[in-house]
Amino acid sequence: MADKQKNIRNFSIIAHIDHGKSTLADRILEYSNAVAKREMEEQLLDNMDLERERGITIKARAVRIDYKHKDGQDYVLNLIDTPGHVDFNYEVSRSLNACEGALLVVDSTQGIEAQTLANAYLAVDCDLEIVPVINKIDLPSADVDRVRNEIEDIIGIVAEDCPAVSAKVGLNIDQVLDAIIEKIPAPKGDPSAPLKCLIFDSHYNSYLGVVVYVRVMDGTLKAGDTIRLMSTNARYDVVEVGHLNAFGLQKADSISAGEVGYITASIKTVSETRVGDTVTLDDNPTDEPLEGFKEALPMVFSGIYPADGARYNDLRDALEKLQLNDAALSFEPETSIALGFGFRCGFLGLLHMEIIQERLEREFNLDLITTAPSVIYKITKTNGETIMVDNPSNYPPADTIKTAYEPVVKSSIITPTEFVGGIMDLCQDRRGTFKDMKYLDASRVELHYIMPLNEIVYDFFDALKSRSKGYASLDYELAGYEASNLVKLDFLLNGEIVDALTFIVHTEKAYTRARKIAEKLKDNISRQLFEIPIQAAIGSKVIARETVKALRKDVLAKCYGGDITRKKKLLEKQKEGKKKMRRLGSVEVTPEAFMAVLKLDDSEK
Amino acid sequence: MQRLGLYIHIPFCKRKCNYCDFYSCTKLDNIKSYIDALLKQIVIDAPLYRDYEFDTIFIGGGTPSLLEPNDFERLTDAIKNNLNLTQGLEFSLEANPGTLTREKLLAYEKGGVNRLSMGLQSTFDNELKTLGRIHTYDEFVKNFNLARECGFDNISIDVMYSLPNQKTNDLLTTLERVSSLNPEHISSYCLKIEEKTPFGKIKDKLMLPNEDEEYEMYISMCDYLNKKGYLQYEISNFARAGYESKHNLKYWQSEEYIGIGPSAHSFFGGERYYYQDNLTDYISTILKGNSPEKIFEKELEIEHSVAHISKEDEYVMLKMRLSSGINTEEFKTRFGKEFLNSYPAVEKYIKSGHIVLLNNSYKFTPQGFFVSNYILTDILRFEN
């Protein structure tokens, strides 16, 4: 049995976004013949359309590769893919815990970026053997030596003889496989010890129920065993176990220590199988569960409403379906006077939010209206009560608040030196507290700021990119709550508050934000037969105002030569457009107007 | 006998104006064979109209005044020989300055034309040039006077407003000059930039008046023309009492008409249909002895549209174009119900001053006319 483990390698690939992680995964699969070349679709591991289009991996996936090495021995390589974005740190850490090693992919034209570092540190925390892989050496601007030095100087791992490859053209992939086998340690579990499996992912399949992805640390598991999930003590009878090959599930008699595989046991929802939980045998349990993972907590919230109110139930069904595979997505019904019935949804971060919105629109064919993203505020009230507020319109009146706290994050920004000034101004403007600045080399700097999350969800990423010509990278992690001087800003159309536009802002920012949003509203509300005043107010005090002038002229079709059809079609089309509008009191607003308000690029000023 | 209007499309122009998206060709050597085709279609279709009598004819375009006397005579002979025409028939022909001669005018008159609709658009030569017109104001005046000399006592002049760089005063000057010619009828259309025209392609570069300026022009125009004795009877049409266009009124009063020629529209037997805008197909189909294909409105795919204008909605939409508006008695007779019960949203526009109720009729005020699409979109029912 011990021999079997000797030839297993469990590894992940980690990288900054766009550094070529998924392409490298494809090449490894291809090189090891797991997938015949002609059968490959680009980037096989990313099996959601959206992932493929955006070139990012959203959900972790695992694949088993049977590989005959040049030493003549047969190896089992388990590649556990990880997402590459800041929002999904948690998913990265769950995957890493199932491995003994990680390939750290670095783009030879870019060097180390914020998420390269963040991911490398995560891997170090998990005691993984890190194998650097320098990618994209086919590009003219590749600078392998510089990147080698960066890896050694900044991360502090040996990169002298690490593979330098082009995943895109398939250059030097053999060296990557050599490194996997030679550098990454084999697992060292005890197949005869009590069962201990780590859940690192799960997904819902309408035929099998929940498919639980596990790494077996100790012991052996087969169909018919009764398992226990240690955090909840829930028991299930195992229906099937097996491995994950490139095309899906491959049933096996058993899975044992060192292996990566799956379990099905008629489990109904993914929320029952918490990632990080330990699976053991009910009749011979382990004494010690694996160190549990923290639960993924939503950090960013937004109201999601169907553009067509009649599709509320469809939206609910769609969210439920997405939640089957995404335990980090939370939602609960909410009602807005402006938008009707919808849901307050919680996300890991902005990218997670965008992905969910896009999947709702694309896979479920829904038109959505989304409110500006918000964070959770903690309020201690004068009556001693403490409440959490995830919807700005539920923010209590100023005179009932003793202290308001907002979440802050530790952010790390890596940028070429020429943009440091502009980025420091931006962070300053976004209420960041400067921590330190490190030169990574002569041309690049890493900045650390403590910043309110509220400022990050408000278009920060776009502003950062536009001030650095796209070169700066960002990573952040939650760093608790801080007391803050916040106010609730309301917007009124024709004298009536539009609850969906309400948001929380720091006192000092209130005036500029109010003015900008009022202007934006003015540009995005089409003229109606009467003048529409737009006001921004804190409590009863109006701090900004604009006016949408009354409509006085619209298109006068000629009905020339008796062409009545054209005129009818014009009116029918107009009516269709009007049906999508939201009535806010006496004012009609297109869904686009809500969206436009969300996008305020600060660097435009 | 039931009455019908007849529209004949003459899809030829010397050159296309920069704003125009009506169907016409600038290759003129097809005119003869096109007239052949029209004659044949009139003969083929005539039995369909045996029980009808035509009380209006409108030859429009394009540029009908490109027709030479003998072609025109062949066309009018075919009409007279195959269709029932009423006494006191209104027979209009569109004429463009730059194409008219005494000889042609006399031939039209002899053929029965008793109303000329002349395209002027502006009295400023620089504006005419911008629009891509082939004539100057001076040429127009000469043609107008010539038409009077030839005996035309019912002439309409077309003008346009909201032109690039135009100010309200420019429009008023044009209207002053036009009214001093003393035509019986004036049509004044707001320039609308159509996508597939030369103007559409340089839309952003045209210095067009803004919405408020357009509004000012429209209101000043209605006011000026009314003072000059041209009564507004439709959104864009003004006439001396008794000189309203009977043919055009049919469109707005939901009365029936036949249109022949490529892109011509018909409302006949309760159905709206039109012919494809393809001249060569049209000619070859008919000359082969077939009828050109009718495209029925009811069969048009409305892209994922659920909003649908019913017969009732259509009636309201058309009638509201007229200054006389919707007479509640007439509505009740036609549809067997109360207007206000069917269209309750009308009331709020009375409050806002866009619609008035006068002598049992709901009608747009000038302010209402100018935002009538917006209001119609709100008050119509759009039900299947």
PDB file of C-alpha atoms in Angstrom, chain A residues 527-530 549-576 578-579 583 588, chain B residues 21-22 61 94 189 192 194 211-212 214-215 251 257 265 272 297 302 305-309 314 317-318 321 349 369-375 377 382:
ATOM      1  CA  ARG A 527     -37.305  63.752 -20.174  1.00  0.00           C
ATOM      2  CA  GLN A 528     -40.933  63.451 -19.198  1.00  0.00           C
ATOM      3  CA  LEU A 529     -43.824  65.819 -19.635  1.00  0.00           C
ATOM      4  CA  PHE A 530     -43.021  67.592 -16.411  1.00  0.00           C
ATOM      5  CA  LYS A 549     -36.163  69.413 -17.969  1.00  0.00           C
ATOM      6  CA  ALA A 550     -39.605  68.618 -19.309  1.00  0.00           C
ATOM      7  CA  LEU A 551     -39.990  66.822 -22.633  1.00  0.00           C
ATOM      8  CA  ARG A 552     -41.319  69.191 -25.238  1.00  0.00           C
ATOM      9  CA  LYS A 553     -40.775  67.400 -28.509  1.00  0.00           C
ATOM     10  CA  ASP A 554     -40.678  63.873 -29.768  1.00  0.00           C
ATOM     11  CA  VAL A 555     -40.429  62.289 -33.151  1.00  0.00           C
ATOM     12  CA  LEU A 556     -43.230  63.233 -35.527  1.00  0.00           C
ATOM     13  CA  ALA A 557     -43.489  60.482 -38.096  1.00  0.00           C
ATOM     14  CA  LYS A 558     -45.064  61.673 -41.302  1.00  0.00           C
ATOM     15  CA  CYS A 559     -47.481  58.844 -42.091  1.00  0.00           C
ATOM     16  CA  TYR A 560     -46.523  59.686 -45.623  1.00  0.00           C
ATOM     17  CA  GLY A 561     -48.211  57.870 -48.478  1.00  0.00           C
ATOM     18  CA  GLY A 562     -50.446  56.076 -46.032  1.00  0.00           C
ATOM     19  CA  ASP A 563     -47.644  54.159 -44.323  1.00  0.00           C
ATOM     20  CA  ILE A 564     -49.478  53.678 -41.057  1.00  0.00           C
ATOM     21  CA  THR A 565     -47.577  50.476 -40.328  1.00  0.00           C
ATOM     22  CA  ARG A 566     -44.354  52.329 -39.670  1.00  0.00           C
ATOM     23  CA  LYS A 567     -45.970  54.613 -37.167  1.00  0.00           C
ATOM     24  CA  LYS A 568     -47.618  51.697 -35.392  1.00  0.00           C
ATOM     25  CA  LYS A 569     -44.344  49.829 -35.123  1.00  0.00           C
ATOM     26  CA  LEU A 570     -42.700  52.936 -33.733  1.00  0.00           C
ATOM     27  CA  LEU A 571     -45.304  53.271 -31.005  1.00  0.00           C
ATOM     28  CA  GLU A 572     -45.225  49.551 -30.242  1.00  0.00           C
ATOM     29  CA  LYS A 573     -41.468  49.694 -29.872  1.00  0.00           C
ATOM     30  CA  GLN A 574     -41.712  52.709 -27.612  1.00  0.00           C
ATOM     31  CA  LYS A 575     -44.261  50.928 -25.501  1.00  0.00           C
ATOM     32  CA  GLU A 576     -41.983  47.918 -25.151  1.00  0.00           C
ATOM     33  CA  LYS A 578     -41.600  51.833 -21.522  1.00  0.00           C
ATOM     34  CA  LYS A 579     -42.686  48.532 -20.048  1.00  0.00           C
ATOM     35  CA  ARG A 583     -42.170  53.833 -11.892  1.00  0.00           C
ATOM     36  CA  GLU A 588     -40.355  56.636 -14.975  1.00  0.00           C
TER      37      GLU A 588
ATOM     38  CA  ASP B  21     -35.524  57.816 -47.018  1.00  0.00           C
ATOM     39  CA  PHE B  22     -38.574  57.268 -49.191  1.00  0.00           C
ATOM     40  CA  GLY B  61     -43.095  60.035 -55.083  1.00  0.00           C
ATOM     41  CA  GLU B  94     -46.564  66.113 -56.318  1.00  0.00           C
ATOM     42  CA  TYR B 189     -42.560  68.852 -41.485  1.00  0.00           C
ATOM     43  CA  LYS B 192     -36.149  63.797 -38.937  1.00  0.00           C
ATOM     44  CA  GLU B 194     -33.120  58.839 -40.867  1.00  0.00           C
ATOM     45  CA  GLU B 211     -35.316  70.142 -28.361  1.00  0.00           C
ATOM     46  CA  ASP B 212     -36.229  73.476 -26.857  1.00  0.00           C
ATOM     47  CA  GLU B 214     -37.518  72.843 -32.052  1.00  0.00           C
ATOM     48  CA  TYR B 215     -40.377  73.366 -29.677  1.00  0.00           C
ATOM     49  CA  TYR B 251     -55.202  58.133 -43.841  1.00  0.00           C
ATOM     50  CA  TYR B 257     -57.257  53.429 -49.957  1.00  0.00           C
ATOM     51  CA  HIS B 265     -49.238  51.056 -48.802  1.00  0.00           C
ATOM     52  CA  ARG B 272     -53.175  46.939 -44.285  1.00  0.00           C
ATOM     53  CA  GLU B 297     -49.068  44.075 -41.718  1.00  0.00           C
ATOM     54  CA  ILE B 302     -42.920  42.084 -34.322  1.00  0.00           C
ATOM     55  CA  SER B 305     -43.031  42.496 -28.945  1.00  0.00           C
ATOM     56  CA  VAL B 306     -46.128  41.951 -26.912  1.00  0.00           C
ATOM     57  CA  ALA B 307     -47.306  45.521 -27.307  1.00  0.00           C
ATOM     58  CA  HIS B 308     -49.868  45.455 -30.075  1.00  0.00           C
ATOM     59  CA  ILE B 309     -51.885  48.268 -31.566  1.00  0.00           C
ATOM     60  CA  GLU B 314     -55.075  52.579 -34.454  1.00  0.00           C
ATOM     61  CA  MET B 317     -53.621  57.070 -32.935  1.00  0.00           C
ATOM     62  CA  LEU B 318     -54.681  58.344 -36.360  1.00  0.00           C
ATOM     63  CA  ARG B 321     -53.224  63.528 -35.470  1.00  0.00           C
ATOM     64  CA  TYR B 349     -53.331  64.958 -20.092  1.00  0.00           C
ATOM     65  CA  PHE B 369     -49.120  67.486 -30.743  1.00  0.00           C
ATOM     66  CA  PHE B 370     -45.427  67.975 -30.256  1.00  0.00           C
ATOM     67  CA  VAL B 371     -45.160  65.197 -27.665  1.00  0.00           C
ATOM     68  CA  SER B 372     -47.932  63.058 -29.124  1.00  0.00           C
ATOM     69  CA  ASN B 373     -45.877  59.877 -29.420  1.00  0.00           C
ATOM     70  CA  TYR B 374     -45.056  60.039 -25.757  1.00  0.00           C
ATOM     71  CA  ILE B 375     -48.691  60.564 -24.828  1.00  0.00           C
ATOM     72  CA  THR B 377     -47.593  55.416 -25.876  1.00  0.00           C
ATOM     73  CA  PHE B 382     -51.611  47.861 -26.646  1.00  0.00           C
TER      74      PHE B 382
END
